[in-house]
PDB file of C-alpha atoms in Angstrom:
ATOM      1  CA  UNK A   1      28.281 -36.156 -57.000  1.00 42.00           C
ATOM      2  CA  UNK A   2      27.811 -37.116 -53.361  1.00 41.00           C
ATOM      3  CA  UNK A   3      26.604 -40.596 -52.531  1.00 40.00           C
ATOM      4  CA  UNK A   4      24.142 -41.426 -49.819  1.00 39.00           C
ATOM      5  CA  UNK A   5      25.583 -42.833 -46.704  1.00 41.00           C
ATOM      6  CA  UNK A   6      23.611 -46.043 -46.086  1.00 38.00           C
ATOM      7  CA  UNK A   7      24.674 -48.204 -43.183  1.00 40.00           C
ATOM      8  CA  UNK A   8      24.443 -51.999 -43.575  1.00 43.00           C
ATOM      9  CA  UNK A   9      21.217 -53.561 -42.182  1.00 42.00           C
ATOM     10  CA  UNK A  10      21.240 -55.763 -39.128  1.00 43.00           C
ATOM     11  CA  UNK A  11      20.679 -59.515 -39.946  1.00 44.00           C
ATOM     12  CA  UNK A  12      17.054 -60.226 -40.041  1.00 46.00           C
ATOM     13  CA  UNK A  13      15.975 -56.534 -40.322  1.00 45.00           C
ATOM     14  CA  UNK A  14      13.803 -55.338 -43.103  1.00 46.00           C
ATOM     15  CA  UNK A  15      15.502 -53.936 -46.074  1.00 47.00           C
ATOM     16  CA  UNK A  16      16.195 -50.190 -45.884  1.00 48.00           C
ATOM     17  CA  UNK A  17      13.977 -48.166 -48.282  1.00 46.00           C
ATOM     18  CA  UNK A  18      15.691 -46.010 -50.873  1.00 47.00           C
ATOM     19  CA  UNK A  19      16.016 -42.394 -50.017  1.00 45.00           C
ATOM     20  CA  UNK A  20      13.057 -41.359 -52.176  1.00 45.00           C
ATOM     21  CA  UNK A  21      10.717 -43.702 -50.396  1.00 46.00           C
ATOM     22  CA  UNK A  22      11.768 -42.823 -46.702  1.00 47.00           C
ATOM     23  CA  UNK A  23       8.956 -40.835 -44.963  1.00 48.00           C
ATOM     24  CA  UNK A  24       9.913 -37.312 -44.472  1.00 47.00           C
ATOM     25  CA  UNK A  25       9.866 -36.008 -40.823  1.00 47.00           C
ATOM     26  CA  UNK A  26       6.701 -34.250 -39.963  1.00 50.00           C
ATOM     27  CA  UNK A  27       7.017 -30.533 -40.365  1.00 48.00           C
ATOM     28  CA  UNK A  28       6.884 -28.626 -37.215  1.00 45.00           C
ATOM     29  CA  UNK A  29       4.666 -25.604 -37.490  1.00 49.00           C
ATOM     30  CA  UNK A  30       6.397 -22.321 -36.965  1.00 48.00           C
ATOM     31  CA  UNK A  31       5.765 -20.975 -33.492  1.00 47.00           C
ATOM     32  CA  UNK A  32       4.942 -17.321 -32.927  1.00 46.00           C
ATOM     33  CA  UNK A  33       7.465 -15.314 -31.091  1.00 44.00           C
ATOM     34  CA  UNK A  34       5.373 -14.110 -27.997  1.00 44.00           C
ATOM     35  CA  UNK A  35       8.257 -12.215 -26.620  1.00 42.00           C
ATOM     36  CA  UNK A  36       8.396  -9.837 -29.451  1.00 41.00           C
ATOM     37  CA  UNK A  37       4.607  -9.270 -29.305  1.00 46.00           C
ATOM     38  CA  UNK A  38       4.540  -8.710 -25.578  1.00 51.00           C
ATOM     39  CA  UNK A  39       7.509  -6.315 -25.579  1.00 67.00           C
ATOM     40  CA  UNK A  40       5.629  -4.414 -28.357  1.00 73.00           C
ATOM     41  CA  UNK A  41       2.525  -4.191 -26.352  1.00 78.00           C
ATOM     42  CA  UNK A  42       4.549  -2.978 -23.216  1.00 79.00           C
ATOM     43  CA  UNK A  43       6.184  -0.324 -25.344  1.00 81.00           C
ATOM     44  CA  UNK A  44       2.868   0.905 -26.733  1.00 86.00           C
ATOM     45  CA  UNK A  45       1.428   0.991 -23.203  1.00 86.00           C
ATOM     46  CA  UNK A  46       4.378   2.845 -21.854  1.00 85.00           C
ATOM     47  CA  UNK A  47       4.003   5.420 -24.704  1.00 88.00           C
ATOM     48  CA  UNK A  48       0.353   5.991 -23.614  1.00 90.00           C
ATOM     49  CA  UNK A  49       1.283   6.375 -19.979  1.00 87.00           C
ATOM     50  CA  UNK A  50       3.932   9.015 -20.900  1.00 86.00           C
ATOM     51  CA  UNK A  51       1.480  10.883 -22.988  1.00 89.00           C
ATOM     52  CA  UNK A  52      -1.175  10.880 -20.271  1.00 89.00           C
ATOM     53  CA  UNK A  53       1.369  12.087 -17.813  1.00 86.00           C
ATOM     54  CA  UNK A  54       1.874  15.075 -20.093  1.00 86.00           C
ATOM     55  CA  UNK A  55      -1.804  16.242 -19.660  1.00 87.00           C
ATOM     56  CA  UNK A  56      -2.429  17.439 -16.094  1.00 82.00           C
ATOM     57  CA  UNK A  57      -6.064  17.972 -16.990  1.00 87.00           C
ATOM     58  CA  UNK A  58      -6.499  14.710 -18.752  1.00 88.00           C
ATOM     59  CA  UNK A  59      -6.821  13.788 -22.421  1.00 90.00           C
ATOM     60  CA  UNK A  60      -9.362  11.814 -24.622  1.00 93.00           C
ATOM     61  CA  UNK A  61      -8.382   8.546 -26.323  1.00 92.00           C
ATOM     62  CA  UNK A  62      -8.355  10.022 -29.829  1.00 92.00           C
ATOM     63  CA  UNK A  63      -5.757  12.625 -28.806  1.00 93.00           C
ATOM     64  CA  UNK A  64      -3.599  10.030 -27.004  1.00 93.00           C
ATOM     65  CA  UNK A  65      -3.770   7.727 -30.075  1.00 92.00           C
ATOM     66  CA  UNK A  66      -2.739  10.444 -32.288  1.00 92.00           C
ATOM     67  CA  UNK A  67       0.227  11.662 -30.007  1.00 91.00           C
ATOM     68  CA  UNK A  68       1.446   8.006 -29.710  1.00 91.00           C
ATOM     69  CA  UNK A  69       1.000   7.132 -33.317  1.00 92.00           C
ATOM     70  CA  UNK A  70      -1.276   4.189 -32.451  1.00 92.00           C
ATOM     71  CA  UNK A  71      -4.427   3.130 -34.222  1.00 92.00           C
ATOM     72  CA  UNK A  72      -7.549   4.084 -32.439  1.00 92.00           C
ATOM     73  CA  UNK A  73      -8.764   0.503 -31.721  1.00 91.00           C
ATOM     74  CA  UNK A  74      -5.272  -0.485 -30.266  1.00 91.00           C
ATOM     75  CA  UNK A  75      -5.250   2.753 -28.113  1.00 91.00           C
ATOM     76  CA  UNK A  76      -8.729   1.957 -26.744  1.00 90.00           C
ATOM     77  CA  UNK A  77      -7.884  -1.635 -25.917  1.00 90.00           C
ATOM     78  CA  UNK A  78      -4.559  -0.533 -24.136  1.00 91.00           C
ATOM     79  CA  UNK A  79      -6.260   2.348 -22.282  1.00 92.00           C
ATOM     80  CA  UNK A  80      -8.964  -0.009 -20.983  1.00 90.00           C
ATOM     81  CA  UNK A  81      -6.370  -2.416 -19.739  1.00 90.00           C
ATOM     82  CA  UNK A  82      -4.318   0.292 -18.007  1.00 91.00           C
ATOM     83  CA  UNK A  83      -7.528   1.566 -16.354  1.00 91.00           C
ATOM     84  CA  UNK A  84      -8.381  -1.931 -15.230  1.00 89.00           C
ATOM     85  CA  UNK A  85      -4.882  -2.354 -13.761  1.00 86.00           C
ATOM     86  CA  UNK A  86      -5.007   1.101 -11.936  1.00 87.00           C
ATOM     87  CA  UNK A  87      -2.346   2.811 -13.891  1.00 86.00           C
ATOM     88  CA  UNK A  88      -5.006   5.079 -15.368  1.00 91.00           C
ATOM     89  CA  UNK A  89      -8.373   6.308 -14.376  1.00 90.00           C
ATOM     90  CA  UNK A  90     -11.175   7.564 -16.638  1.00 91.00           C
ATOM     91  CA  UNK A  91     -13.412  10.581 -15.913  1.00 89.00           C
ATOM     92  CA  UNK A  92     -15.923  11.996 -18.286  1.00 88.00           C
ATOM     93  CA  UNK A  93     -14.169  10.485 -21.383  1.00 90.00           C
ATOM     94  CA  UNK A  94     -10.664  11.766 -20.267  1.00 93.00           C
ATOM     95  CA  UNK A  95      -7.763   9.706 -19.026  1.00 92.00           C
ATOM     96  CA  UNK A  96      -5.507  10.655 -16.020  1.00 91.00           C
ATOM     97  CA  UNK A  97      -2.847   8.704 -14.262  1.00 87.00           C
ATOM     98  CA  UNK A  98      -4.090   6.273 -11.713  1.00 87.00           C
ATOM     99  CA  UNK A  99      -3.022   5.279  -8.237  1.00 86.00           C
ATOM    100  CA  UNK A 100      -0.716   2.569  -9.454  1.00 81.00           C
ATOM    101  CA  UNK A 101       1.160   5.024 -11.606  1.00 74.00           C
ATOM    102  CA  UNK A 102       1.370   7.564  -8.878  1.00 75.00           C
ATOM    103  CA  UNK A 103       2.756   4.735  -6.429  1.00 74.00           C
ATOM    104  CA  UNK A 104       5.589   4.103  -9.050  1.00 71.00           C
ATOM    105  CA  UNK A 105       6.404   7.740  -9.388  1.00 65.00           C
ATOM    106  CA  UNK A 106       6.689   8.174  -5.547  1.00 61.00           C
ATOM    107  CA  UNK A 107       8.768   4.918  -5.306  1.00 58.00           C
ATOM    108  CA  UNK A 108      11.040   6.359  -7.996  1.00 54.00           C
ATOM    109  CA  UNK A 109      11.451   9.644  -6.215  1.00 54.00           C
ATOM    110  CA  UNK A 110      12.319   7.868  -2.979  1.00 55.00           C
ATOM    111  CA  UNK A 111      14.981   5.756  -4.705  1.00 58.00           C
ATOM    112  CA  UNK A 112      16.487   8.934  -6.222  1.00 58.00           C
ATOM    113  CA  UNK A 113      16.667  10.503  -2.718  1.00 60.00           C
ATOM    114  CA  UNK A 114      18.259   7.420  -1.331  1.00 63.00           C
ATOM    115  CA  UNK A 115      20.851   7.427  -4.084  1.00 66.00           C
ATOM    116  CA  UNK A 116      21.605  11.039  -3.425  1.00 71.00           C
ATOM    117  CA  UNK A 117      22.135  10.452   0.264  1.00 80.00           C
ATOM    118  CA  UNK A 118      24.330   7.467  -0.410  1.00 83.00           C
ATOM    119  CA  UNK A 119      26.541   9.471  -2.882  1.00 84.00           C
ATOM    120  CA  UNK A 120      26.692  12.309  -0.428  1.00 87.00           C
ATOM    121  CA  UNK A 121      27.887  10.090   2.429  1.00 90.00           C
ATOM    122  CA  UNK A 122      30.405   8.582   0.101  1.00 91.00           C
ATOM    123  CA  UNK A 123      31.840  12.050  -0.743  1.00 90.00           C
ATOM    124  CA  UNK A 124      32.093  12.933   2.983  1.00 92.00           C
ATOM    125  CA  UNK A 125      33.814   9.571   3.663  1.00 94.00           C
ATOM    126  CA  UNK A 126      36.395  10.383   1.020  1.00 93.00           C
ATOM    127  CA  UNK A 127      36.865  13.932   2.130  1.00 91.00           C
ATOM    128  CA  UNK A 128      37.216  12.996   5.810  1.00 93.00           C
ATOM    129  CA  UNK A 129      38.993   9.621   5.499  1.00 94.00           C
ATOM    130  CA  UNK A 130      36.638   7.980   7.936  1.00 96.00           C
ATOM    131  CA  UNK A 131      33.508   5.879   7.849  1.00 96.00           C
ATOM    132  CA  UNK A 132      30.320   7.985   7.824  1.00 96.00           C
ATOM    133  CA  UNK A 133      26.934   6.833   9.181  1.00 95.00           C
ATOM    134  CA  UNK A 134      23.371   8.297   8.849  1.00 92.00           C
ATOM    135  CA  UNK A 135      20.746   7.352  11.418  1.00 93.00           C
ATOM    136  CA  UNK A 136      17.239   8.286  12.618  1.00 92.00           C
ATOM    137  CA  UNK A 137      15.045   7.982  15.623  1.00 94.00           C
ATOM    138  CA  UNK A 138      11.649   6.656  14.270  1.00 90.00           C
ATOM    139  CA  UNK A 139       8.791   5.140  16.215  1.00 90.00           C
ATOM    140  CA  UNK A 140      10.815   4.712  19.348  1.00 93.00           C
ATOM    141  CA  UNK A 141      13.715   2.921  17.639  1.00 95.00           C
ATOM    142  CA  UNK A 142      17.282   3.857  16.569  1.00 96.00           C
ATOM    143  CA  UNK A 143      17.626   3.052  12.870  1.00 93.00           C
ATOM    144  CA  UNK A 144      20.959   3.148  11.049  1.00 92.00           C
ATOM    145  CA  UNK A 145      19.917   3.878   7.498  1.00 89.00           C
ATOM    146  CA  UNK A 146      23.107   4.244   5.714  1.00 90.00           C
ATOM    147  CA  UNK A 147      26.757   3.533   6.146  1.00 93.00           C
ATOM    148  CA  UNK A 148      29.591   4.562   3.819  1.00 94.00           C
ATOM    149  CA  UNK A 149      32.921   2.905   4.443  1.00 93.00           C
ATOM    150  CA  UNK A 150      35.922   1.391   2.703  1.00 92.00           C
ATOM    151  CA  UNK A 151      38.029  -1.882   3.302  1.00 92.00           C
ATOM    152  CA  UNK A 152      40.792   0.459   4.388  1.00 91.00           C
ATOM    153  CA  UNK A 153      38.547   2.383   6.871  1.00 91.00           C
ATOM    154  CA  UNK A 154      35.748  -0.195   7.810  1.00 94.00           C
ATOM    155  CA  UNK A 155      32.748   0.792   9.692  1.00 95.00           C
ATOM    156  CA  UNK A 156      32.398  -0.172  13.497  1.00 94.00           C
ATOM    157  CA  UNK A 157      31.465  -3.834  13.829  1.00 90.00           C
ATOM    158  CA  UNK A 158      27.998  -3.913  15.394  1.00 89.00           C
ATOM    159  CA  UNK A 159      28.817  -6.697  17.826  1.00 92.00           C
ATOM    160  CA  UNK A 160      25.858  -5.531  20.101  1.00 93.00           C
ATOM    161  CA  UNK A 161      22.639  -4.285  18.449  1.00 93.00           C
ATOM    162  CA  UNK A 162      22.772  -0.581  17.761  1.00 92.00           C
ATOM    163  CA  UNK A 163      19.013  -0.345  18.703  1.00 93.00           C
ATOM    164  CA  UNK A 164      19.501  -1.725  22.022  1.00 95.00           C
ATOM    165  CA  UNK A 165      22.786  -0.047  23.048  1.00 96.00           C
ATOM    166  CA  UNK A 166      22.060   3.653  22.350  1.00 96.00           C
ATOM    167  CA  UNK A 167      23.307   4.685  25.676  1.00 96.00           C
ATOM    168  CA  UNK A 168      26.973   3.567  24.499  1.00 96.00           C
ATOM    169  CA  UNK A 169      27.522   4.770  21.041  1.00 96.00           C
ATOM    170  CA  UNK A 170      27.639   8.295  19.727  1.00 96.00           C
ATOM    171  CA  UNK A 171      24.709   7.823  17.324  1.00 97.00           C
ATOM    172  CA  UNK A 172      22.420   6.692  20.027  1.00 96.00           C
ATOM    173  CA  UNK A 173      23.526   9.356  22.513  1.00 96.00           C
ATOM    174  CA  UNK A 174      23.076  12.021  19.890  1.00 95.00           C
ATOM    175  CA  UNK A 175      19.553  10.824  18.831  1.00 95.00           C
ATOM    176  CA  UNK A 176      18.510  10.684  22.491  1.00 95.00           C
ATOM    177  CA  UNK A 177      19.815  14.168  23.244  1.00 93.00           C
ATOM    178  CA  UNK A 178      17.287  15.375  20.632  1.00 92.00           C
ATOM    179  CA  UNK A 179      14.317  13.896  22.372  1.00 92.00           C
ATOM    180  CA  UNK A 180      12.367  15.288  25.255  1.00 91.00           C
ATOM    181  CA  UNK A 181      12.858  13.928  28.825  1.00 92.00           C
ATOM    182  CA  UNK A 182       9.867  11.616  28.609  1.00 94.00           C
ATOM    183  CA  UNK A 183      10.850  10.068  25.335  1.00 94.00           C
ATOM    184  CA  UNK A 184      14.372   9.540  26.578  1.00 94.00           C
ATOM    185  CA  UNK A 185      13.155   7.793  29.886  1.00 95.00           C
ATOM    186  CA  UNK A 186      10.720   5.680  27.652  1.00 96.00           C
ATOM    187  CA  UNK A 187      13.653   4.623  25.458  1.00 96.00           C
ATOM    188  CA  UNK A 188      15.833   3.652  28.457  1.00 96.00           C
ATOM    189  CA  UNK A 189      13.024   1.822  30.224  1.00 96.00           C
ATOM    190  CA  UNK A 190      12.923  -0.435  27.191  1.00 96.00           C
ATOM    191  CA  UNK A 191      16.713  -0.434  26.611  1.00 96.00           C
ATOM    192  CA  UNK A 192      18.374   0.101  30.054  1.00 95.00           C
ATOM    193  CA  UNK A 193      22.066   1.174  30.092  1.00 95.00           C
ATOM    194  CA  UNK A 194      24.431  -1.744  30.588  1.00 94.00           C
ATOM    195  CA  UNK A 195      28.206  -2.099  30.566  1.00 94.00           C
ATOM    196  CA  UNK A 196      29.712  -2.856  27.286  1.00 96.00           C
ATOM    197  CA  UNK A 197      33.298  -1.673  27.954  1.00 97.00           C
ATOM    198  CA  UNK A 198      35.071  -0.241  31.073  1.00 96.00           C
ATOM    199  CA  UNK A 199      34.236   3.286  29.541  1.00 96.00           C
ATOM    200  CA  UNK A 200      30.513   2.758  29.116  1.00 96.00           C
ATOM    201  CA  UNK A 201      28.225   5.121  31.111  1.00 94.00           C
ATOM    202  CA  UNK A 202      27.400   3.340  34.370  1.00 90.00           C
ATOM    203  CA  UNK A 203      23.585   3.533  34.382  1.00 93.00           C
ATOM    204  CA  UNK A 204      20.585   5.192  32.756  1.00 93.00           C
ATOM    205  CA  UNK A 205      20.523   7.836  35.421  1.00 93.00           C
ATOM    206  CA  UNK A 206      24.079   8.911  34.758  1.00 93.00           C
ATOM    207  CA  UNK A 207      23.235   9.061  31.007  1.00 94.00           C
ATOM    208  CA  UNK A 208      20.080  11.177  31.587  1.00 93.00           C
ATOM    209  CA  UNK A 209      22.233  13.663  33.697  1.00 91.00           C
ATOM    210  CA  UNK A 210      24.708  13.752  30.853  1.00 90.00           C
ATOM    211  CA  UNK A 211      22.182  14.309  28.136  1.00 89.00           C
ATOM    212  CA  UNK A 212      20.283  17.026  30.087  1.00 85.00           C
ATOM    213  CA  UNK A 213      23.474  19.100  30.279  1.00 80.00           C
ATOM    214  CA  UNK A 214      24.059  18.874  26.544  1.00 76.00           C
ATOM    215  CA  UNK A 215      22.836  21.361  23.980  1.00 75.00           C
ATOM    216  CA  UNK A 216      20.736  19.937  21.147  1.00 73.00           C
ATOM    217  CA  UNK A 217      22.964  21.509  18.448  1.00 78.00           C
ATOM    218  CA  UNK A 218      26.328  20.118  19.805  1.00 86.00           C
ATOM    219  CA  UNK A 219      28.205  17.231  18.545  1.00 92.00           C
ATOM    220  CA  UNK A 220      28.417  14.227  20.729  1.00 94.00           C
ATOM    221  CA  UNK A 221      31.539  12.222  21.306  1.00 95.00           C
ATOM    222  CA  UNK A 222      32.249   8.929  22.871  1.00 96.00           C
ATOM    223  CA  UNK A 223      35.582   7.255  23.310  1.00 96.00           C
ATOM    224  CA  UNK A 224      35.623   3.347  23.509  1.00 97.00           C
ATOM    225  CA  UNK A 225      32.176   3.300  25.297  1.00 97.00           C
ATOM    226  CA  UNK A 226      30.563   0.824  22.657  1.00 97.00           C
ATOM    227  CA  UNK A 227      33.741  -0.925  21.286  1.00 96.00           C
ATOM    228  CA  UNK A 228      37.303  -0.848  22.736  1.00 97.00           C
ATOM    229  CA  UNK A 229      39.784   0.619  20.262  1.00 96.00           C
ATOM    230  CA  UNK A 230      37.183   2.938  18.678  1.00 97.00           C
ATOM    231  CA  UNK A 231      36.267   6.663  19.038  1.00 97.00           C
ATOM    232  CA  UNK A 232      33.184   8.117  17.454  1.00 97.00           C
ATOM    233  CA  UNK A 233      31.289  11.441  17.029  1.00 97.00           C
ATOM    234  CA  UNK A 234      27.784  12.252  15.848  1.00 96.00           C
ATOM    235  CA  UNK A 235      26.230  15.582  14.729  1.00 94.00           C
ATOM    236  CA  UNK A 236      22.516  16.273  15.561  1.00 92.00           C
ATOM    237  CA  UNK A 237      20.027  17.005  12.606  1.00 85.00           C
ATOM    238  CA  UNK A 238      16.555  18.074  13.766  1.00 69.00           C
ATOM    239  CA  UNK A 239      13.840  18.454  11.324  1.00 63.00           C
ATOM    240  CA  UNK A 240      10.458  19.373  12.932  1.00 63.00           C
ATOM    241  CA  UNK A 241       9.701  16.534  15.307  1.00 70.00           C
ATOM    242  CA  UNK A 242      12.065  14.031  13.883  1.00 79.00           C
ATOM    243  CA  UNK A 243      15.642  13.427  15.029  1.00 88.00           C
ATOM    244  CA  UNK A 244      18.602  12.374  12.822  1.00 90.00           C
ATOM    245  CA  UNK A 245      22.341  12.245  13.020  1.00 92.00           C
ATOM    246  CA  UNK A 246      25.312  11.956  10.854  1.00 94.00           C
ATOM    247  CA  UNK A 247      28.350  10.269  12.602  1.00 96.00           C
ATOM    248  CA  UNK A 248      31.835   9.030  12.034  1.00 97.00           C
ATOM    249  CA  UNK A 249      34.211   6.713  13.653  1.00 97.00           C
ATOM    250  CA  UNK A 250      38.038   6.268  13.986  1.00 97.00           C
ATOM    251  CA  UNK A 251      40.360   3.866  15.565  1.00 97.00           C
ATOM    252  CA  UNK A 252      41.541   5.131  19.015  1.00 96.00           C
ATOM    253  CA  UNK A 253      45.052   5.540  17.714  1.00 96.00           C
ATOM    254  CA  UNK A 254      43.829   8.231  15.610  1.00 96.00           C
ATOM    255  CA  UNK A 255      41.802   9.898  18.297  1.00 96.00           C
ATOM    256  CA  UNK A 256      43.567  13.258  17.646  1.00 96.00           C
ATOM    257  CA  UNK A 257      41.856  13.349  14.345  1.00 96.00           C
ATOM    258  CA  UNK A 258      38.292  13.206  15.909  1.00 96.00           C
ATOM    259  CA  UNK A 259      37.468  16.773  16.578  1.00 94.00           C
ATOM    260  CA  UNK A 260      39.048  18.270  13.300  1.00 95.00           C
ATOM    261  CA  UNK A 261      37.049  15.582  11.446  1.00 95.00           C
ATOM    262  CA  UNK A 262      33.797  16.614  13.155  1.00 94.00           C
ATOM    263  CA  UNK A 263      34.244  20.215  12.404  1.00 93.00           C
ATOM    264  CA  UNK A 264      34.842  19.324   8.705  1.00 93.00           C
ATOM    265  CA  UNK A 265      31.849  17.005   8.620  1.00 92.00           C
ATOM    266  CA  UNK A 266      29.742  19.814  10.228  1.00 89.00           C
ATOM    267  CA  UNK A 267      30.648  22.118   7.309  1.00 87.00           C
ATOM    268  CA  UNK A 268      29.781  19.421   4.904  1.00 85.00           C
ATOM    269  CA  UNK A 269      26.539  18.677   6.550  1.00 83.00           C
ATOM    270  CA  UNK A 270      25.510  22.303   6.467  1.00 77.00           C
ATOM    271  CA  UNK A 271      25.680  22.193   2.682  1.00 73.00           C
ATOM    272  CA  UNK A 272      23.391  19.263   2.320  1.00 68.00           C
ATOM    273  CA  UNK A 273      21.044  19.203   5.256  1.00 62.00           C
ATOM    274  CA  UNK A 274      18.109  19.497   2.898  1.00 58.00           C
ATOM    275  CA  UNK A 275      18.800  16.175   1.114  1.00 56.00           C
ATOM    276  CA  UNK A 276      19.350  14.377   4.438  1.00 56.00           C
ATOM    277  CA  UNK A 277      15.983  15.853   5.805  1.00 55.00           C
ATOM    278  CA  UNK A 278      14.096  14.294   2.939  1.00 50.00           C
ATOM    279  CA  UNK A 279      15.173  10.842   3.691  1.00 52.00           C
ATOM    280  CA  UNK A 280      13.660  11.034   7.252  1.00 50.00           C
ATOM    281  CA  UNK A 281      10.246  10.506   5.449  1.00 48.00           C
ATOM    282  CA  UNK A 282      11.502   7.499   3.506  1.00 47.00           C
TER     283      UNK A 282
END
């Protein structure tokens, strides 16, 4: 039989009580598990949202409770909460998706479009063997939205802000070529042409002459105008009043690959221009 381990008392200390007379530690009351409760509530609320989403013309609480397997009082409580938070709205006893739920749906759709575009650019990058860029002209500014590159074929180092140097790189020149003359001049008034390399266009007037002679549907190429050692090309994508471009870059030692790569990229873009056009509104 095991014996109790009793340490010797310190000199002058009161004698230790036998085990049977020692006070037992106060019992700690069991705490509820709020996480489980909260998760359960969220699950039930999500089931209600999904059920409401399946009824374009709305549904009453009793029907929603039945479809989700919830007790009617629980369904009523959750439905009122969801209405208060804007995820549902109630009209004449019927529940519909609210503005908050619609914002979530729109955000999810936008994320899906972004994912599609990123995957598409990665496929083109691998097929062509060069970094691929997607940019738009929005609110008077050049915006590079996506870049697909690899450690072996890195994207161009943006040593000078792309927004301010549109005169020098293929992306900017391609976007400016899709604008009317007034919009081009406005852009160049805000971001005048300046020399970045010995090959950069001399001034804004020279660039305007070059752009006026280019066709809106033609690819734009530049050789070491933005960065020494790099050649680039950009394809125009015009959707309504919006301007966009898909571009690629190569080291100057591979300059002979530029035009064949552009032709291949043009074929690829033709197959997916719809998905790219959607992203202009993101």
